[in-house]
Amino acid sequence: MFDWLIVGAGFAGSVLAERLASQRGEKVLVIDRRPHIGGNAFDRYNEHGLLVHQYGPHIFHTNSQRIFDHLSQFTAWRAYEHRVLASVDGMLVPIPINLDTVNRLYGLDLTSEELPAWFAARAEPVEVVKTSEDVVVSVVGRELYEKFFQGYTRKQWGLDPSQLDKSITARVPIRTNRDDRYFTDSHQFMPRDGYTRMFERMLDHPGISVMTNTEYRAIRDFVPHRRVIFTGPIDEYFEYRHGKLPYRSLQFQHETLDTEQALPTGTVNYPQSEDYTRVSEYKHMTGQVHPKTAITYEYPSAEGDPYYPILRPENAVLYKKYEALAQATPDVWFVGRLATYRYYNMDQVTGQALATFERIEAQLPRREDMRPAGDIDRSRLEASAA
Ligand code: FAD
Ligand code: UDP
């Protein structure tokens, strides 16, 4: 009998599996329908020996010392600050938009002190900032919005930014200084030996069993377990009872090029042209030295594995219905980006999993606590009967 059946071997499932096994001494079975652990953060060496991220570039960044320290138990790190250029009007300019972006695009020589007024002269007043359009046009005006955000967002989501929650484009800040880093978090690192190695170490515990290529539905009635942690899409768990909850997908086109370096930065974005949104080169992130290089193009699509919750008002209403079902389902805990329909980064999912563990600790007595002194150890009894 397993204490926990954990569905999904990504950040949510793996962080929880390790905590439950190492801190509570519980028996955990982690399953994943994919042929590997790591969820969307899975990386692998391709046929040329280049480390690639199977599901697109994953860069770890966090402001949380606690989350960083937690993951540091399972990996050493390589310092890496991600930079992105956008192909706009025939030039490659920094995104997030910063002082250099504006000066190069418009042939200006503004200073950081002058740029706020330049933006303000173009910004459109928006009474209540609600959408992914509002949050950009209210700061930099329509022209920069159209050049950098509208086309990219329409491609990425199949929707206009005016149809999407403000939090989506708000992920990408607007700067008046020359900082050209994509993130400004206090901790910006890549796992030194890759994500998959980090997950292997996390799951390497005598209390944890792992089965890949395993569908929850196919085994749930045959593997005895007390409780479930579900990290897949929440609407799927409830058999789409209230209708399909939309998730956006991507198709990844991986290529190996016979050159040492293909791109000037880790990623180049295409907000105005091409069917793909961005192309990324892993050697920038991994620091791997190799005569060839591996790149990945991302083509957004409606069909395929669910990767992104689509944050807009009607989907929030639908999610709430599933959340209510989840709350009424005893002994099943819903955790992670797909199960809680949140546009979470890896560190946020780790934080959510650690917070869930604390709730489990508060709500469920540990097994040895449940056993009065002198009581028979049921797990031993079952083992000897088996
Ligand atoms: P997942 O990693 O999706 O894991 C869920 C697992 O559950 C999957 O492996 C799935 O196969 C399995 N599963 C689902 N249903 C079932 C079932 N019924 N039976 C068996 N198994 C099932 N975050 C960052 O911090 N930095 C980045 O740079 C970054 N880049 C990203 C780029 C892309 C293209 C994408 C899509 C995401 C990116 N993210 C990034 C986000 C990051 O991938 C997620 O935050 C994180 O992987 C979510 O972990 P999770 O465990 O919630 O979900
Ligand atoms: N975005 C954009 N242009 C860009 C980069 C991002 O319009 O050059 C918008 C787009 O809607 C995207 C969102 O901002 O989906 C969040 O971007 P981020 O790079 O955080 O996306 P992710 O890495 O999660 O795919």
XYZ file of C-alpha atoms and ligand atoms in Angstrom:
464
model
C 0.000 0.000 0.000
C 1.402 3.376 -1.013
C 0.704 6.337 1.223
C 0.719 8.580 -1.838
C 0.164 8.151 -5.548
C 1.670 11.219 -7.201
C 0.531 11.890 -10.762
C 3.230 13.834 -12.633
C 7.013 13.756 -12.165
C 7.575 17.491 -12.810
C 8.493 20.114 -10.209
C 5.179 19.846 -8.332
C 5.171 16.054 -8.097
C 8.885 15.539 -7.510
C 9.317 18.227 -4.847
C 6.376 16.755 -2.916
C 7.507 13.157 -3.348
C 10.879 13.958 -1.827
C 9.369 15.840 1.133
C 6.812 13.134 1.908
C 9.389 10.343 1.734
C 12.264 12.067 3.521
C 10.358 14.039 6.180
C 7.405 11.752 6.917
C 8.879 8.377 6.047
C 5.943 7.701 3.742
C 5.821 5.363 0.736
C 5.328 7.251 -2.494
C 4.667 6.121 -6.052
C 5.339 8.810 -8.669
C 3.925 8.149 -12.129
C 4.124 10.067 -15.374
C 2.494 9.324 -18.709
C 5.618 10.610 -20.458
C 8.664 8.342 -20.879
C 10.752 10.494 -18.496
C 10.800 12.459 -15.230
C 11.178 16.249 -14.914
C 7.905 17.305 -16.558
C 8.370 20.274 -18.855
C 11.804 20.952 -17.395
C 13.155 17.641 -18.760
C 16.473 17.976 -20.590
C 18.517 15.373 -22.458
C 21.639 14.933 -24.536
C 20.719 14.724 -28.219
C 22.317 12.429 -30.791
C 25.275 14.835 -31.101
C 25.868 15.005 -27.354
C 24.367 18.477 -26.965
C 22.230 19.148 -23.885
C 18.778 20.311 -25.060
C 15.544 21.171 -23.281
C 12.903 18.925 -24.808
C 10.089 21.392 -24.012
C 11.795 24.689 -24.805
C 14.290 26.830 -22.895
C 13.982 26.679 -19.109
C 15.895 29.294 -17.144
C 15.784 29.145 -13.382
C 15.336 32.434 -11.552
C 13.922 33.290 -8.138
C 13.909 35.924 -5.427
C 13.300 33.286 -2.791
C 16.340 32.185 -0.810
C 14.245 29.366 0.654
C 13.307 27.906 -2.728
C 16.868 28.251 -3.975
C 18.252 26.553 -0.843
C 15.708 23.766 -1.131
C 16.652 22.883 -4.717
C 20.356 23.298 -3.907
C 20.134 20.014 -1.980
C 19.816 18.266 -5.336
C 22.052 20.219 -7.675
C 25.067 22.474 -7.949
C 24.473 25.559 -10.069
C 25.962 27.517 -12.942
C 25.414 31.298 -12.827
C 23.491 32.420 -15.912
C 21.683 35.671 -16.686
C 19.356 35.295 -19.660
C 19.320 37.945 -22.375
C 16.842 38.206 -25.243
C 16.896 40.242 -28.450
C 13.780 41.023 -30.481
C 13.825 41.164 -34.260
C 11.991 44.451 -34.896
C 12.028 46.663 -38.003
C 14.974 44.689 -39.369
C 17.102 45.167 -36.224
C 17.932 43.026 -33.220
C 17.166 45.122 -30.134
C 16.904 44.320 -26.407
C 13.617 43.036 -24.955
C 12.480 43.976 -22.239
C 12.284 47.390 -23.894
C 14.995 49.565 -22.320
C 16.895 52.782 -23.050
C 19.018 51.135 -25.751
C 15.945 49.630 -27.423
C 14.363 53.068 -27.886
C 17.581 54.852 -28.876
C 18.512 52.227 -31.480
C 15.047 51.839 -32.918
C 14.451 55.586 -33.289
C 18.050 56.778 -33.812
C 17.878 58.852 -30.618
C 20.349 59.668 -27.876
C 18.009 59.900 -24.899
C 19.237 59.462 -21.322
C 17.587 57.432 -18.580
C 16.365 60.713 -17.118
C 14.713 61.732 -20.402
C 13.112 58.407 -21.316
C 10.181 58.514 -18.810
C 8.931 61.772 -20.415
C 9.394 60.263 -23.904
C 7.251 57.270 -22.861
C 4.710 59.520 -21.103
C 4.220 61.579 -24.285
C 3.215 58.383 -26.106
C 1.369 56.520 -23.348
C -2.407 56.206 -23.721
C -4.519 56.900 -20.651
C -6.324 53.752 -19.493
C -8.811 54.171 -16.650
C -8.604 50.650 -15.251
C -5.746 48.491 -16.473
C -7.288 45.075 -17.095
C -5.883 43.518 -20.228
C -2.529 42.633 -21.719
C -3.050 45.532 -24.143
C -3.847 48.083 -21.384
C -0.784 47.243 -19.352
C 1.557 48.063 -22.248
C -0.165 50.963 -24.076
C -0.691 52.775 -20.777
C 3.076 52.858 -20.261
C 4.784 53.100 -23.681
C 1.977 53.892 -26.142
C 0.566 52.060 -29.129
C 3.539 52.075 -31.484
C 5.931 50.141 -29.249
C 3.026 47.948 -28.145
C 2.338 46.973 -31.752
C 6.020 46.443 -32.587
C 6.882 44.269 -29.589
C 3.727 42.860 -28.021
C 0.704 42.672 -30.263
C 2.064 40.376 -32.978
C 3.977 38.135 -30.587
C 0.963 37.746 -28.304
C -1.453 37.009 -31.156
C 0.930 34.313 -32.343
C 1.631 32.860 -28.902
C -1.955 32.756 -27.683
C -4.083 32.886 -30.835
C -5.799 35.863 -29.159
C -5.345 39.612 -29.200
C -3.712 41.069 -26.039
C -7.000 42.922 -25.410
C -8.579 39.487 -24.769
C -5.968 38.383 -22.220
C -5.384 39.197 -18.580
C -2.880 41.985 -17.888
C -0.613 39.620 -15.958
C 0.532 37.925 -19.189
C 2.361 40.801 -20.921
C 3.141 42.299 -17.486
C 5.633 39.430 -17.115
C 7.880 41.442 -19.425
C 8.768 44.772 -17.766
C 9.481 48.137 -19.421
C 12.786 49.710 -18.354
C 14.268 53.188 -18.562
C 17.827 52.059 -17.769
C 20.218 49.944 -19.869
C 19.695 46.666 -18.022
C 19.231 44.094 -20.786
C 18.727 41.014 -18.618
C 15.416 39.208 -19.135
C 15.051 38.679 -15.385
C 16.244 40.748 -12.431
C 15.762 38.124 -9.691
C 18.401 37.847 -6.987
C 19.097 34.202 -7.935
C 19.624 33.370 -11.623
C 21.194 29.966 -12.220
C 21.027 26.816 -14.297
C 21.357 23.401 -12.637
C 25.002 22.569 -13.356
C 24.368 19.028 -14.593
C 20.965 19.769 -16.100
C 17.397 19.550 -14.812
C 16.996 15.816 -15.328
C 19.995 15.051 -13.072
C 18.487 17.327 -10.424
C 15.187 15.419 -10.608
C 16.996 12.067 -10.474
C 18.659 13.105 -7.221
C 15.396 14.441 -5.809
C 13.605 11.155 -6.490
C 16.484 8.957 -5.365
C 15.040 7.853 -2.013
C 14.183 4.358 -0.787
C 10.630 5.513 -0.051
C 10.016 6.670 -3.637
C 9.135 4.440 -6.601
C 8.894 5.945 -10.068
C 6.965 4.619 -13.062
C 7.125 6.486 -16.356
C 4.964 5.688 -19.404
C 2.158 5.257 -16.894
C -1.301 6.768 -17.221
C -3.154 7.603 -14.010
C -6.448 6.247 -15.289
C -4.827 2.955 -16.261
C -3.495 2.155 -12.792
C -5.527 4.036 -10.224
C -7.853 1.108 -9.496
C -5.054 -1.465 -9.327
C -2.352 0.203 -7.240
C -3.464 0.429 -3.611
C -2.878 3.929 -2.249
C -4.256 6.142 0.479
C -4.037 9.576 -1.121
C -3.339 11.251 -4.444
C -1.382 14.307 -5.504
C -2.519 15.275 -8.979
C -0.357 17.649 -11.061
C -1.966 17.187 -14.494
C -4.736 19.315 -16.027
C -7.553 19.701 -13.495
C -10.349 19.482 -16.099
C -8.973 16.130 -17.253
C -9.091 14.761 -13.691
C -12.817 15.551 -13.548
C -13.421 14.166 -17.048
C -14.262 17.610 -18.437
C -17.481 17.676 -16.425
C -17.856 21.442 -16.842
C -16.318 21.562 -20.330
C -12.717 21.864 -21.536
C -10.489 24.306 -19.725
C -8.332 25.918 -22.430
C -4.573 25.418 -22.354
C -2.196 26.672 -25.039
C 0.291 24.302 -26.644
C 3.532 24.594 -28.584
C 5.330 22.497 -31.169
C 9.094 22.441 -30.677
C 11.403 22.178 -33.648
C 14.832 21.064 -32.463
C 17.834 21.477 -34.761
C 21.559 20.883 -34.526
C 23.720 23.274 -36.546
C 27.245 22.664 -37.727
C 28.543 25.872 -36.194
C 29.815 26.753 -32.726
C 27.358 29.557 -32.061
C 24.124 30.434 -33.854
C 22.595 33.314 -31.887
C 24.034 36.407 -30.176
C 21.936 35.740 -27.056
C 20.180 32.752 -25.475
C 16.919 33.654 -27.215
C 15.786 35.810 -30.143
C 12.082 36.803 -30.254
C 10.093 37.430 -33.456
C 7.192 39.765 -32.677
C 6.697 40.957 -36.285
C 7.537 38.074 -38.586
C 7.840 34.264 -38.802
C 5.370 31.610 -37.647
C 7.484 30.796 -34.614
C 7.634 33.117 -31.600
C 11.254 32.610 -30.643
C 14.392 30.610 -31.215
C 16.761 29.644 -28.407
C 20.305 28.301 -28.271
C 21.117 26.105 -25.260
C 24.877 26.557 -25.137
C 24.386 30.085 -23.772
C 22.474 28.601 -20.834
C 24.360 25.373 -20.249
C 27.860 26.676 -20.960
C 28.539 23.491 -22.917
C 31.614 23.570 -25.144
C 30.998 21.688 -28.407
C 31.816 22.227 -32.083
C 28.107 22.091 -32.978
C 25.142 23.868 -31.425
C 21.504 22.995 -30.677
C 18.608 25.401 -31.167
C 14.845 25.169 -30.751
C 12.054 27.030 -32.552
C 8.722 27.380 -30.750
C 5.554 27.228 -32.856
C 2.401 28.009 -30.866
C -0.555 25.732 -31.427
C -4.047 24.984 -30.184
C -3.458 21.223 -30.360
C -0.962 19.196 -28.383
C 0.272 18.840 -24.812
C -1.119 21.508 -22.470
C 1.643 23.984 -21.565
C 0.072 27.326 -20.663
C -3.176 28.185 -18.863
C -4.922 30.885 -20.932
C -5.640 33.631 -18.440
C -8.820 35.505 -19.356
C -12.049 36.176 -17.463
C -14.221 33.351 -18.859
C -11.505 30.781 -18.227
C -11.110 32.015 -14.652
C -14.842 31.391 -14.140
C -14.537 27.875 -15.546
C -11.449 27.134 -13.459
C -13.314 28.208 -10.299
C -15.890 25.478 -11.008
C -13.149 22.870 -11.194
C -11.489 24.307 -8.110
C -14.765 23.842 -6.229
C -14.858 20.195 -7.338
C -11.245 19.801 -6.208
C -12.053 21.190 -2.783
C -14.904 18.699 -2.457
C -12.672 15.742 -3.356
C -11.185 14.272 -0.191
C -7.694 12.768 -0.194
C -6.709 14.328 -3.533
C -4.396 17.334 -3.550
C -4.127 19.446 -6.730
C -0.730 21.074 -7.189
C 1.262 22.677 -10.034
C 0.793 24.768 -13.136
C -1.831 22.595 -14.859
C -3.769 21.475 -11.790
C -4.161 24.972 -10.327
C -4.385 26.750 -13.710
C -1.679 29.253 -12.843
C 0.974 30.745 -15.135
C 3.705 29.709 -12.698
C 7.442 29.586 -13.238
C 9.504 26.691 -11.875
C 10.360 28.490 -8.642
C 6.708 29.337 -8.027
C 5.662 25.717 -8.545
C 8.417 24.663 -6.130
C 7.118 27.205 -3.607
C 3.553 25.983 -4.094
C 4.656 22.374 -3.553
C 6.548 23.294 -0.362
C 3.504 25.204 0.915
C 1.322 22.178 0.123
C 3.697 20.004 2.118
C 3.275 22.346 5.089
C -0.520 22.062 4.777
C -0.219 18.284 4.668
C 1.921 18.376 7.808
C -0.659 20.550 9.550
C -3.671 18.466 8.473
C -2.458 14.875 8.409
C -0.751 13.356 11.408
C 2.380 11.433 10.556
C 1.916 7.685 10.433
C 3.893 6.959 13.571
C 1.837 9.637 15.356
C -1.336 7.801 14.382
C -0.189 4.574 15.996
C -0.744 4.365 19.724
C 2.210 2.854 21.571
C 2.109 -0.967 21.473
C -0.181 -1.043 18.427
C 0.678 -3.417 15.589
C 2.716 -1.918 12.760
C 0.254 -2.416 9.897
C 2.775 -1.750 7.156
C 4.958 -4.619 8.447
C 1.931 -6.856 8.725
C 0.997 -6.145 5.098
C 4.565 -6.698 3.950
C 4.778 -10.079 5.651
C 1.358 -11.097 4.302
C 2.383 -10.196 0.739
P 4.637 19.787 -15.479
O 6.083 20.028 -15.636
O 3.730 20.021 -16.641
O 4.440 18.290 -14.939
C 3.198 17.639 -14.941
C 3.444 16.203 -15.378
O 2.234 15.452 -15.153
C 3.763 16.068 -16.843
O 5.043 15.483 -17.019
C 2.641 15.167 -17.391
O 3.098 14.235 -18.352
C 2.138 14.475 -16.143
N 0.735 14.072 -16.235
C -0.328 14.868 -16.454
N -1.465 14.148 -16.450
C -1.106 12.848 -16.225
C -1.832 11.623 -16.111
N -3.172 11.591 -16.229
N -1.138 10.480 -15.889
C 0.208 10.495 -15.778
N 0.944 11.637 -15.863
C 0.300 12.799 -16.091
N 9.660 28.301 -15.917
C 10.721 28.985 -15.451
O 10.866 29.165 -14.234
N 11.683 29.464 -16.316
C 11.605 29.292 -17.651
O 12.484 29.724 -18.397
C 10.489 28.576 -18.173
N 10.370 28.377 -19.492
C 9.300 27.670 -19.972
C 9.213 27.469 -21.342
C 8.154 26.756 -21.867
C 8.064 26.544 -23.361
C 7.145 26.240 -20.994
C 5.978 25.474 -21.558
C 7.224 26.445 -19.634
C 8.301 27.170 -19.098
N 8.432 27.386 -17.737
C 9.514 28.078 -17.252
C 7.418 26.886 -16.774
C 7.777 25.521 -16.209
O 7.800 24.574 -17.257
C 6.723 25.127 -15.177
O 6.631 26.094 -14.150
C 6.981 23.793 -14.492
O 7.585 22.855 -15.339
C 5.661 23.263 -13.984
O 5.844 22.076 -13.249
P 4.581 21.169 -12.897
O 5.089 20.047 -12.095
O 3.481 22.013 -12.351
O 4.008 20.681 -14.311
N 5.555 38.956 -24.996
C 5.487 39.708 -26.156
N 6.640 39.956 -26.846
C 7.832 39.483 -26.446
C 7.907 38.716 -25.282
C 6.744 38.450 -24.586
O 4.403 40.120 -26.553
O 8.848 39.741 -27.124
C 4.295 38.698 -24.261
C 3.578 37.452 -24.823
O 2.187 37.625 -24.645
C 4.131 36.374 -23.936
C 4.145 37.094 -22.577
O 4.555 38.429 -22.905
O 3.297 35.235 -23.933
C 5.046 36.503 -21.529
O 6.369 36.380 -22.057
P 7.409 35.341 -21.457
O 8.692 35.535 -22.181
O 7.400 35.454 -19.976
O 6.732 33.963 -21.892
P 7.114 32.431 -21.582
O 8.610 32.367 -21.439
O 6.379 32.068 -20.344
O 6.613 31.715 -22.781
